[in-house]
Short mmCIF file of C-alpha atoms in Angstrom, two decimals:
data_model
loop_
_atom_site.label_atom_id
_atom_site.label_comp_id
_atom_site.label_asym_id
_atom_site.label_seq_id
_atom_site.Cartn_x
_atom_site.Cartn_y
_atom_site.Cartn_z
CA VAL Y 66 -19.91 9.02 -11.33
CA LEU Y 67 -18.80 6.22 -9.06
CA ASP Y 68 -20.86 3.07 -8.71
CA PHE Y 69 -21.86 2.58 -5.08
CA THR Y 70 -23.65 -0.75 -4.97
CA VAL Y 71 -26.63 -0.86 -2.65
CA GLU Y 72 -27.24 -4.30 -1.22
CA ASN Y 73 -29.56 -3.52 1.66
CA LEU Y 74 -28.13 -6.30 3.80
CA THR Y 75 -29.54 -6.68 7.31
CA ALA Y 76 -27.22 -6.32 10.30
CA GLU Y 77 -27.44 -10.09 10.81
CA GLU Y 78 -26.39 -10.76 7.23
CA VAL Y 79 -23.47 -8.33 7.53
CA ALA Y 80 -22.34 -10.11 10.72
CA ARG Y 81 -22.66 -13.50 9.03
CA LEU Y 82 -20.52 -12.39 6.06
CA ARG Y 83 -17.92 -10.88 8.38
CA ALA Y 84 -17.68 -14.14 10.35
CA ILE Y 85 -17.02 -16.07 7.12
CA TYR Y 86 -14.49 -13.78 5.42
CA GLU Y 87 -12.60 -11.94 8.16
CA PRO Y 88 -10.72 -15.05 9.44
CA LEU Y 89 -9.68 -15.87 5.85
CA THR Y 90 -8.30 -12.35 5.39
CA HIS Y 91 -6.35 -12.62 8.67
CA SER Y 92 -4.81 -15.87 7.46
CA VAL Y 93 -3.81 -14.44 4.08
CA ARG Y 94 -2.29 -11.38 5.80
CA ASP Y 95 -0.20 -13.76 7.91
CA LEU Y 96 0.81 -15.68 4.77
CA VAL Y 97 1.93 -12.42 3.11
CA ASP Y 98 4.30 -11.78 6.04
CA ALA Y 99 5.61 -15.37 5.93
CA THR Y 100 6.14 -15.14 2.16
CA ILE Y 101 8.43 -12.14 2.57
CA ARG Y 102 10.39 -13.59 5.49
CA THR Y 103 10.68 -17.30 4.74
CA GLU Y 104 14.05 -18.96 4.22
CA VAL Y 105 12.84 -22.52 3.64
CA GLY Y 106 14.21 -24.32 0.59
CA ALA Y 107 12.98 -24.85 -2.95
CA GLU Y 108 11.05 -28.05 -2.31
CA GLU Y 109 9.08 -26.73 0.67
CA VAL Y 110 8.35 -23.46 -1.17
CA ALA Y 111 7.05 -25.41 -4.18
CA GLU Y 112 4.76 -27.47 -1.95
CA ALA Y 113 3.42 -24.38 -0.18
CA LYS Y 114 2.87 -22.72 -3.56
CA ALA Y 115 0.87 -25.71 -4.84
CA ALA Y 116 -1.38 -25.63 -1.75
CA ILE Y 117 -1.89 -21.87 -2.17
CA ASP Y 118 -2.74 -22.20 -5.88
CA ALA Y 119 -5.33 -24.87 -5.03
CA ALA Y 120 -6.90 -22.61 -2.38
CA THR Y 121 -7.00 -19.70 -4.85
CA ALA Y 122 -8.70 -21.83 -7.52
CA ARG Y 123 -11.30 -22.93 -5.00
CA LEU Y 124 -12.01 -19.33 -3.90
CA ARG Y 125 -12.32 -18.21 -7.52
CA THR Y 126 -15.09 -20.73 -8.37
CA LYS Y 127 -17.53 -17.96 -7.39
CA GLN Y 128 -16.38 -14.34 -7.25
CA VAL Y 129 -17.45 -10.78 -8.01
CA ASP Y 130 -16.47 -9.24 -11.34
CA GLY Y 131 -13.73 -6.66 -10.88
CA ALA Y 132 -12.95 -5.05 -7.52
CA PHE Y 133 -15.06 -5.32 -4.37
CA GLY Y 134 -16.55 -1.82 -4.49
CA ILE Y 135 -18.47 -0.26 -1.63
CA ARG Y 136 -21.74 -1.83 -0.54
CA PHE Y 137 -24.29 -0.54 1.90
CA SER Y 138 -26.24 -2.31 4.59
CA SER Y 139 -29.98 -1.65 4.97
CA ASP Y 140 -29.29 0.92 7.70
CA GLY Y 141 -27.01 2.89 5.38
CA ASP Y 142 -23.70 1.77 6.83
CA GLN Y 143 -20.89 1.65 4.30
CA MET Y 144 -19.08 -1.64 3.80
CA PRO Y 145 -15.81 -0.64 2.12
CA TRP Y 146 -14.44 -4.14 2.73
CA GLY Y 147 -12.03 -4.07 -0.20
CA ASN Y 148 -10.46 -0.73 0.77
CA ALA Y 149 -6.64 -0.63 0.50
CA VAL Y 150 -6.26 0.90 3.99
CA THR Y 151 -9.27 -0.21 6.05
CA GLY Y 152 -10.71 -3.15 4.08
CA MET Y 153 -11.74 -6.01 6.35
CA ARG Y 154 -11.49 -8.31 3.32
CA ASN Y 155 -8.26 -6.84 1.90
CA PRO Y 156 -5.11 -8.69 3.09
CA THR Y 157 -2.89 -5.83 1.89
CA ALA Y 158 -4.64 -3.38 4.28
CA PRO Y 159 -2.96 -3.19 7.75
CA PRO Y 160 -6.04 -2.79 8.32
CA LEU Y 161 -6.69 0.54 10.01
CA VAL Y 162 -9.67 0.59 12.37
CA VAL Y 163 -10.57 4.28 12.42
CA GLU Y 164 -12.05 5.69 15.63
CA HIS Y 165 -14.14 8.86 15.63
CA GLU Y 166 -13.92 11.29 18.55
CA SER Y 167 -16.76 13.52 19.75
CA ASP Y 168 -14.94 16.67 18.57
CA GLY Y 169 -14.81 15.36 14.97
CA GLY Y 170 -11.20 14.15 15.15
CA VAL Y 171 -10.29 10.64 13.99
CA PHE Y 172 -7.46 8.33 14.99
CA ALA Y 173 -6.19 4.77 14.64
CA ASP Y 174 -3.67 2.67 16.51
CA PHE Y 175 -2.16 0.11 14.18
CA HIS Y 176 0.85 -2.10 13.49
CA LEU Y 177 3.02 -2.22 10.36
CA GLY Y 178 5.17 -5.27 9.68
CA ALA Y 179 7.45 -6.57 6.92
CA ALA Y 180 4.94 -5.89 4.11
CA TYR Y 181 5.24 -2.12 4.58
CA GLU Y 182 9.02 -1.76 4.48
CA GLY Y 183 10.98 0.89 2.57
CA PRO Y 184 14.32 1.75 4.21
CA PRO Y 185 15.56 -1.31 6.16
CA GLY Y 186 13.40 -1.85 9.27
CA HIS Y 187 11.39 1.27 8.54
CA VAL Y 188 8.04 2.20 7.00
CA HIS Y 189 8.10 3.03 3.27
CA GLY Y 190 7.60 6.81 3.00
CA GLY Y 191 4.81 6.18 0.51
CA VAL Y 192 2.99 3.91 2.97
CA ALA Y 193 2.99 6.79 5.46
CA ALA Y 194 1.47 8.96 2.70
CA LEU Y 195 -1.13 6.26 1.94
CA ILE Y 196 -2.24 6.08 5.57
CA LEU Y 197 -2.28 9.85 6.05
CA ASP Y 198 -4.27 10.38 2.84
CA HIS Y 199 -6.87 7.95 4.13
CA ILE Y 200 -7.13 9.30 7.66
CA LEU Y 201 -7.25 12.96 6.58
CA GLY Y 202 -9.98 11.99 4.11
CA GLU Y 203 -11.94 10.31 6.91
CA ALA Y 204 -11.60 13.41 9.09
CA ALA Y 205 -12.76 15.63 6.21
CA SER Y 206 -15.74 13.43 5.27
CA SER Y 207 -19.05 12.64 6.90
CA PRO Y 208 -21.31 9.69 6.03
CA ASP Y 209 -23.67 11.89 4.00
CA SER Y 210 -20.87 13.96 2.49
CA PRO Y 211 -17.85 12.03 1.22
CA ARG Y 212 -14.84 14.09 0.19
CA LEU Y 213 -12.04 13.10 -2.14
CA THR Y 214 -8.44 14.28 -1.93
CA GLY Y 215 -7.69 17.41 -3.98
CA THR Y 216 -4.11 17.98 -2.82
CA ILE Y 217 -2.09 16.48 0.02
CA THR Y 218 1.35 17.49 1.28
CA VAL Y 219 3.34 15.07 3.42
CA ARG Y 220 6.40 16.17 5.45
CA TYR Y 221 8.83 13.58 6.81
CA LEU Y 222 10.42 14.61 10.11
CA ARG Y 223 12.33 11.32 10.45
CA THR Y 224 12.03 7.73 9.27
CA THR Y 225 9.18 5.81 10.92
CA PRO Y 226 10.13 2.43 12.45
CA LEU Y 227 8.07 -0.66 11.64
CA GLY Y 228 5.99 -1.73 14.63
CA PRO Y 229 3.15 -0.19 16.68
CA LEU Y 230 2.10 3.25 15.41
CA HIS Y 231 -0.57 5.90 15.87
CA VAL Y 232 -2.19 8.21 13.32
CA GLU Y 233 -4.67 11.03 13.86
CA ALA Y 234 -6.31 13.81 11.88
CA ARG Y 235 -8.82 16.62 12.21
CA ILE Y 236 -10.47 19.32 10.13
CA ASP Y 237 -8.63 22.63 10.20
CA ARG Y 238 -11.34 24.62 8.33
CA THR Y 239 -13.97 24.38 5.58
CA GLU Y 240 -14.42 26.87 2.73
CA GLY Y 241 -17.39 25.93 0.52
CA VAL Y 242 -16.72 22.61 -1.18
CA LYS Y 243 -13.14 22.55 0.17
CA THR Y 244 -12.27 21.07 3.56
CA PHE Y 245 -8.72 21.51 4.91
CA ALA Y 246 -7.50 18.69 7.16
CA VAL Y 247 -4.27 18.08 9.08
CA GLY Y 248 -2.80 15.04 10.78
CA HIS Y 249 0.29 13.05 11.69
CA ILE Y 250 1.79 9.63 12.33
CA SER Y 251 3.68 9.02 15.57
CA ASP Y 252 5.64 6.27 17.26
CA ASP Y 253 6.38 6.07 21.01
CA GLN Y 254 9.06 8.77 20.58
CA GLY Y 255 6.74 11.33 18.98
CA VAL Y 256 5.65 12.58 15.56
CA THR Y 257 7.45 11.14 12.51
CA VAL Y 258 5.36 12.39 9.56
CA ARG Y 259 2.93 15.32 9.18
CA ALA Y 260 0.35 15.94 6.47
CA GLU Y 261 -2.08 18.62 5.38
CA GLY Y 262 -4.62 18.24 2.62
CA VAL Y 263 -7.53 19.82 0.78
CA PHE Y 264 -10.51 17.53 0.34
CA ILE Y 265 -13.23 18.27 -2.19
CA GLN Y 266 -16.92 17.46 -2.07
CA PRO Y 267 -17.57 15.59 -5.35
CA ARG Y 268 -19.81 17.42 -7.81
CA TRP Y 269 -22.32 14.52 -7.85
CA THR Y 270 -22.98 14.84 -4.10
CA ARG Y 271 -23.65 18.59 -4.18
CA ASP Y 272 -27.29 19.76 -4.15
CA VAL V 5 21.63 4.76 10.80
CA LEU V 6 19.85 2.17 8.70
CA ASP V 7 21.06 -1.41 8.60
CA PHE V 8 21.90 -2.38 5.02
CA THR V 9 22.85 -6.02 5.17
CA VAL V 10 25.71 -7.02 2.89
CA GLU V 11 25.45 -10.61 1.75
CA ASN V 12 27.86 -10.63 -1.19
CA LEU V 13 25.77 -13.12 -3.11
CA THR V 14 26.99 -14.09 -6.56
CA ALA V 15 24.80 -13.40 -9.60
CA GLU V 16 24.09 -17.15 -9.82
CA GLU V 17 22.97 -17.28 -6.20
CA VAL V 18 20.71 -14.25 -6.69
CA ALA V 19 19.15 -15.93 -9.75
CA ARG V 20 18.67 -19.17 -7.80
CA LEU V 21 16.90 -17.36 -4.93
CA ARG V 22 14.71 -15.45 -7.37
CA ALA V 23 13.68 -18.69 -9.10
CA ILE V 24 12.59 -20.15 -5.74
CA TYR V 25 10.73 -17.21 -4.23
CA GLU V 26 9.30 -15.17 -7.12
CA PRO V 27 6.72 -17.83 -8.18
CA LEU V 28 5.55 -18.12 -4.54
CA THR V 29 5.05 -14.34 -4.37
CA HIS V 30 3.07 -14.37 -7.62
CA SER V 31 0.80 -17.06 -6.19
CA VAL V 32 0.20 -15.19 -2.93
CA ARG V 33 -0.55 -11.99 -4.89
CA ASP V 34 -3.16 -13.94 -6.85
CA LEU V 35 -4.58 -15.33 -3.58
CA VAL V 36 -4.89 -11.79 -2.17
CA ASP V 37 -7.04 -10.83 -5.17
CA ALA V 38 -9.17 -13.98 -4.81
CA THR V 39 -9.61 -13.35 -1.05
CA ILE V 40 -11.12 -9.92 -1.72
CA ARG V 41 -13.39 -11.08 -4.55
CA THR V 42 -14.55 -14.56 -3.52
CA GLU V 43 -18.22 -15.30 -2.92
CA VAL V 44 -17.89 -19.00 -2.07
CA GLY V 45 -19.62 -20.18 1.10
CA ALA V 46 -18.53 -20.74 4.69
CA GLU V 47 -17.43 -24.35 4.30
CA GLU V 48 -15.22 -23.76 1.24
CA VAL V 49 -13.72 -20.65 2.85
CA ALA V 50 -12.89 -22.62 6.00
CA GLU V 51 -11.18 -25.33 3.96
CA ALA V 52 -9.16 -22.77 1.97
CA LYS V 53 -8.19 -21.04 5.23
CA ALA V 54 -6.96 -24.32 6.75
CA ALA V 55 -4.77 -25.01 3.69
CA ILE V 56 -3.38 -21.47 3.83
CA ASP V 57 -2.60 -21.71 7.56
CA ALA V 58 -0.73 -24.97 6.93
CA ALA V 59 1.32 -23.36 4.13
CA THR V 60 2.14 -20.38 6.39
CA ALA V 61 3.29 -22.66 9.22
CA ARG V 62 5.54 -24.54 6.81
CA LEU V 63 7.07 -21.31 5.45
CA ARG V 64 7.67 -20.02 8.98
CA THR V 65 9.76 -23.06 10.05
CA LYS V 66 12.78 -21.04 8.88
CA GLN V 67 12.54 -17.26 8.46
CA VAL V 68 14.43 -14.00 8.95
CA ASP V 69 13.88 -12.05 12.15
CA GLY V 70 11.84 -8.92 11.49
CA ALA V 71 11.44 -7.43 8.02
CA PHE V 72 13.40 -8.42 4.90
CA GLY V 73 15.68 -5.38 4.76
CA ILE V 74 17.89 -4.57 1.81
CA ARG V 75 20.68 -6.94 0.86
CA PHE V 76 23.43 -6.50 -1.67
CA SER V 77 24.86 -8.87 -4.22
CA SER V 78 28.64 -9.16 -4.63
CA ASP V 79 28.55 -6.73 -7.56
CA GLY V 80 26.85 -4.10 -5.41
CA ASP V 81 23.33 -4.50 -6.78
CA GLN V 82 20.64 -3.74 -4.24
CA MET V 83 18.09 -6.47 -3.50
CA PRO V 84 15.18 -4.57 -1.91
CA TRP V 85 13.02 -7.67 -2.28
CA GLY V 86 10.71 -6.81 0.62
CA ASN V 87 9.97 -3.26 -0.61
CA ALA V 88 6.30 -2.25 -0.39
CA VAL V 89 6.25 -0.93 -3.98
CA THR V 90 8.88 -2.88 -5.92
CA GLY V 91 9.59 -5.92 -3.73
CA MET V 92 9.88 -9.10 -5.78
CA ARG V 93 9.14 -11.05 -2.58
CA ASN V 94 6.38 -8.74 -1.30
CA PRO V 95 2.87 -9.86 -2.37
CA THR V 96 1.40 -6.47 -1.40
CA ALA V 97 3.66 -4.71 -3.95
CA PRO V 98 2.05 -4.38 -7.43
CA PRO V 99 5.13 -4.77 -8.02
CA LEU V 100 6.53 -1.83 -9.95
CA VAL V 101 9.42 -2.66 -12.28
CA VAL V 102 11.18 0.69 -12.61
CA GLU V 103 12.91 1.45 -15.90
CA HIS V 104 15.72 4.02 -16.12
CA GLU V 105 16.04 6.20 -19.22
CA SER V 106 19.31 7.60 -20.56
CA ASP V 107 18.31 11.18 -19.63
CA GLY V 108 17.90 10.21 -15.96
CA GLY V 109 14.12 9.87 -16.06
CA VAL V 110 12.41 6.79 -14.65
CA PHE V 111 9.09 5.15 -15.48
CA ALA V 112 7.02 2.04 -14.89
CA ASP V 113 4.04 0.48 -16.62
CA PHE V 114 1.99 -1.48 -14.12
CA HIS V 115 -1.46 -2.83 -13.30
CA LEU V 116 -3.55 -2.19 -10.18
CA GLY V 117 -6.37 -4.58 -9.29
CA ALA V 118 -8.87 -5.08 -6.47
CA ALA V 119 -6.24 -4.83 -3.69
CA TYR V 120 -5.64 -1.13 -4.46
CA GLU V 121 -9.22 0.12 -4.41
CA GLY V 122 -10.47 3.29 -2.71
CA PRO V 123 -13.52 4.81 -4.46
CA PRO V 124 -15.47 1.98 -6.19
CA GLY V 125 -13.54 0.72 -9.22
CA HIS V 126 -10.83 3.32 -8.70
CA VAL V 127 -7.34 3.53 -7.20
CA HIS V 128 -7.17 4.64 -3.55
CA GLY V 129 -5.78 8.19 -3.56
CA GLY V 130 -3.19 7.11 -1.00
CA VAL V 131 -1.99 4.29 -3.27
CA ALA V 132 -1.33 6.89 -5.97
CA ALA V 133 0.69 8.82 -3.37
CA LEU V 134 2.57 5.64 -2.38
CA ILE V 135 3.58 4.94 -5.97
CA LEU V 136 4.52 8.55 -6.73
CA ASP V 137 6.61 8.81 -3.55
CA HIS V 138 8.54 5.74 -4.63
CA ILE V 139 9.09 6.73 -8.26
CA LEU V 140 10.08 10.32 -7.45
CA GLY V 141 12.53 8.91 -4.89
CA GLU V 142 14.01 6.61 -7.53
CA ALA V 143 14.39 9.52 -9.95
CA ALA V 144 16.08 11.61 -7.24
CA SER V 145 18.45 8.83 -6.12
CA SER V 146 21.44 7.13 -7.66
CA PRO V 147 22.94 3.79 -6.54
CA ASP V 148 25.78 5.52 -4.68
CA SER V 149 23.58 8.32 -3.36
CA PRO V 150 20.19 7.26 -1.97
CA ARG V 151 17.78 10.05 -1.11
CA LEU V 152 14.83 9.94 1.27
CA THR V 153 11.62 11.94 0.94
CA GLY V 154 11.67 15.30 2.74
CA THR V 155 8.31 16.62 1.51
CA ILE V 156 5.97 15.45 -1.22
CA THR V 157 2.85 17.17 -2.59
CA VAL V 158 0.33 15.13 -4.56
CA ARG V 159 -2.39 16.78 -6.69
CA TYR V 160 -5.38 14.76 -7.87
CA LEU V 161 -6.72 15.89 -11.26
CA ARG V 162 -9.36 13.12 -11.37
CA THR V 163 -9.92 9.66 -9.93
CA THR V 164 -7.62 7.00 -11.40
CA PRO V 165 -9.36 3.85 -12.67
CA LEU V 166 -8.09 0.43 -11.61
CA GLY V 167 -6.37 -1.33 -14.52
CA PRO V 168 -3.26 -0.67 -16.65
CA LEU V 169 -1.40 2.51 -15.61
CA HIS V 170 1.82 4.40 -16.25
CA VAL V 171 3.97 6.43 -13.86
CA GLU V 172 7.04 8.52 -14.60
CA ALA V 173 9.33 10.97 -12.80
CA ARG V 174 12.42 13.07 -13.33
CA ILE V 175 14.70 15.44 -11.45
CA ASP V 176 13.69 19.07 -11.78
CA ARG V 177 16.81 20.49 -10.03
CA THR V 178 19.33 19.83 -7.26
CA GLU V 179 20.41 22.34 -4.60
CA GLY V 180 23.08 20.90 -2.31
CA VAL V 181 21.66 17.95 -0.37
CA LYS V 182 18.15 18.65 -1.75
CA THR V 183 16.91 17.19 -5.00
CA PHE V 184 13.57 18.36 -6.42
CA ALA V 185 11.68 15.76 -8.45
CA VAL V 186 8.38 15.81 -10.35
CA GLY V 187 6.20 13.09 -11.85
CA HIS V 188 2.73 11.84 -12.63
CA ILE V 189 0.46 8.83 -13.01
CA SER V 190 -1.56 8.46 -16.22
CA ASP V 191 -4.13 6.13 -17.71
CA ASP V 192 -4.93 5.83 -21.44
CA GLN V 193 -6.88 9.12 -21.26
CA GLY V 194 -4.00 11.16 -19.82
CA VAL V 195 -2.61 12.37 -16.50
CA THR V 196 -4.68 11.64 -13.37
CA VAL V 197 -2.32 12.57 -10.50
CA ARG V 198 0.74 14.85 -10.32
CA ALA V 199 3.42 15.03 -7.64
CA GLU V 200 6.43 17.13 -6.72
CA GLY V 201 8.82 16.37 -3.93
CA VAL V 202 12.03 17.32 -2.19
CA PHE V 203 14.40 14.43 -1.55
CA ILE V 204 17.23 14.66 0.94
CA GLN V 205 20.62 12.98 0.91
CA PRO V 206 20.83 11.24 4.30
CA ARG V 207 23.49 12.63 6.64
CA TRP V 208 25.19 9.22 6.88
CA THR V 209 25.89 9.12 3.12
CA ARG V 210 27.43 12.60 2.93
CA ASP V 211 31.22 12.89 2.79
#
């Protein structure tokens, strides 16, 4: 059984925490990109490293044990702020901001830069799988009924360029505890990667 | 056609560049973890952010255009230092250090922390797919014959805990330009995720 921490934070408290930590995450995301691309020399790198280590030590003076987890606000909203794909507090997340459509479909418009590279100038195939796994899972889940990936198949039509991208997914059908979802990533020339997956309602959420 | 930049760096120059940039990447990876987990207050966060922004600006005074790409040393070794899974210069990469066995199999022992979370305390299912896509691709490829993912199927046996993990892959069979590879991720209790994939020799590398 997974540990979903209930914090019962008010909407005001959630907004206050977001205002503190979201700008920090943006800055670290920018630093990640600069770290990959920089060509400055040894001395400047050493000085930047020392400043970064000092900032890290300061941030670690008070921190949660282990990973961030998922917390809930008092109105039941999930706060998956550490999530590897959508986490507002996770600098390795693009992050995806997932939009829900009235017909149950979900989509996100996002941008992938240097941190997501596989083939030169292109998205790592595994990063495409990461994003599709997440978005199909969001399409298959509802707030009161999370679903975890059972099996996912990802088909690569062509390499996906780094830059502005779109991803979308929807439920194809549901059979008992299994929900079948489909989706794809596209650039401005069309679809680059397709996925289909089976998502399972965890035993501990079944009645 | 992908742009593989040839730099013809000597082994000494490669070692010199690694000595400059690898410690910086380690530090930024540590900062990413601290950014997700910190609970310090608004003032300390703002001060850390200012120091980070200054370091980023300094690193950006000289940088490559776009993503890092793949460069080659003079002895033909690839330097995929920006790679999202293995990149020595990519703070979002765990990074995986892939070992090659004499029978053609590949494996890596690695550690996933807070940055890779999906379900509370557990690896994001998509991160497992990311890592399996990479390692199956490495098993299917050889230095003179890279192969890109055609299709990959990932099966989740149970949720994978954050912490020390193992991944391995091998070629199942090759049929013309298609190589079929299989692999899995395991923790100390056994296999958590299995994958099988078809990897294609790109048209531009065929004779």
